[in-house]
Amino acid sequence: ALLVEQGYEVIGVMLRLWSESGLEAHNQCCTPDAMALARRVAAKLDIPFYAIDAKNVFRKEVVEYFIDGYANGITPNPCLVCNRRIRWGFLFDKAVSLGARYFATGHYARVDHNKHGYISLLCAIDRAKDQSYVLHMLNQAQLGHTILPLGGITKSQVRQIARDFGLPVAERNESQDLCFLGNGSYHEFLLRNAPYLHKPGLIIKGDGTHLGVHQGQAFYTIGQRKGLGISAPHPLYVLEKDILANVIIVGQKEELGKIELIAESVNWISGEPPKTPFHAHIKIRYKSTA
């Protein structure tokens, strides 16, 4: 709506994403009702609307990555992969084929074209809603064609603008979960789609003391406390996962702290890494502070 008001020729697009058979109505972002709502918004703004089938590519690029991550002992972040390969990959290419020059989304973040010719990704004005973390894998070419109209305003302002335009999404609740999990948990999803991950093994303390049996490493994450199925005089947390030995190591909260990390697959938004060492504030997960 903001871009229409600013004079852009806007095309509305929405993806049809993969869902488990029989659970399509529970997909968090592209249910029939959500699709109908998007069409109503497009009609209200008098812009063309296209629903694009991305089921197969989403299953291959996002869902399989999600399953493989847990199988390999890591906690995957499918939203990052979806943004890079589906939204700014598959969907962006489709948008270009429809004649689009720019790609606009409702993410709360900002794109800045600086005087040196580089494009920077900045936090949103509304820090409580900032989503720059889930866009950090984009490159210069992708950001150069990206418009993020909500990055400079707050969530409450967005809702008021939607009311002013008479859009039916003004009071819609936000989705907080992974779209393809529906109303279930990732544990249930993995049991249905990757039953081979149900591989029980030992839960031990750092000194080797046996405390219990886990149901498969994929169902536990570093830092987890609840649902371990063990009893102890004080709370215990998952400290490490030994994939080869199929063992989960637990300990007390103070043992979770780390003073270093190794980052891999780093994406330098400028297109090249810094030439000299530097100090930085690091955000290690979406809801953490840098």
mmCIF file of C-alpha atoms in Angstrom, residues 3 9 11 24 31 34 60 68 111 121-122 132 163 169 175 196 230 234 264 271 280 282 284 287:
data_model
loop_
_atom_site.group_PDB
_atom_site.id
_atom_site.type_symbol
_atom_site.label_atom_id
_atom_site.label_comp_id
_atom_site.label_asym_id
_atom_site.label_seq_id
_atom_site.Cartn_x
_atom_site.Cartn_y
_atom_site.Cartn_z
ATOM 1 C CA LEU A 3 4.524 1.737 -2.492
ATOM 2 C CA GLU A 9 3.566 0.057 -10.247
ATOM 3 C CA ILE A 11 2.423 -6.534 -8.482
ATOM 4 C CA GLU A 24 -2.243 -28.025 4.272
ATOM 5 C CA THR A 31 -3.528 -21.498 3.956
ATOM 6 C CA ALA A 34 -4.392 -16.501 3.859
ATOM 7 C CA LYS A 60 14.047 -29.495 -1.574
ATOM 8 C CA ASP A 68 19.481 -32.790 7.476
ATOM 9 C CA VAL A 111 18.500 -1.035 3.091
ATOM 10 C CA LEU A 121 21.604 -3.865 5.651
ATOM 11 C CA LEU A 122 20.499 -1.938 8.744
ATOM 12 C CA SER A 132 17.617 -7.820 9.851
ATOM 13 C CA ARG A 163 -6.534 0.679 8.933
ATOM 14 C CA VAL A 169 -5.003 -7.489 7.356
ATOM 15 C CA SER A 175 2.794 -15.974 12.773
ATOM 16 C CA TYR A 196 15.196 -42.901 11.228
ATOM 17 C CA ILE A 230 15.962 -37.461 33.750
ATOM 18 C CA HIS A 234 19.272 -29.496 40.355
ATOM 19 C CA GLU A 264 31.249 -20.794 9.111
ATOM 20 C CA GLY A 271 30.861 -8.749 -1.039
ATOM 21 C CA ALA A 280 32.218 -6.585 16.488
ATOM 22 C CA ILE A 282 27.718 -10.633 17.378
ATOM 23 C CA ILE A 284 24.035 -15.516 17.634
ATOM 24 C CA LYS A 287 15.967 -13.141 19.677
#
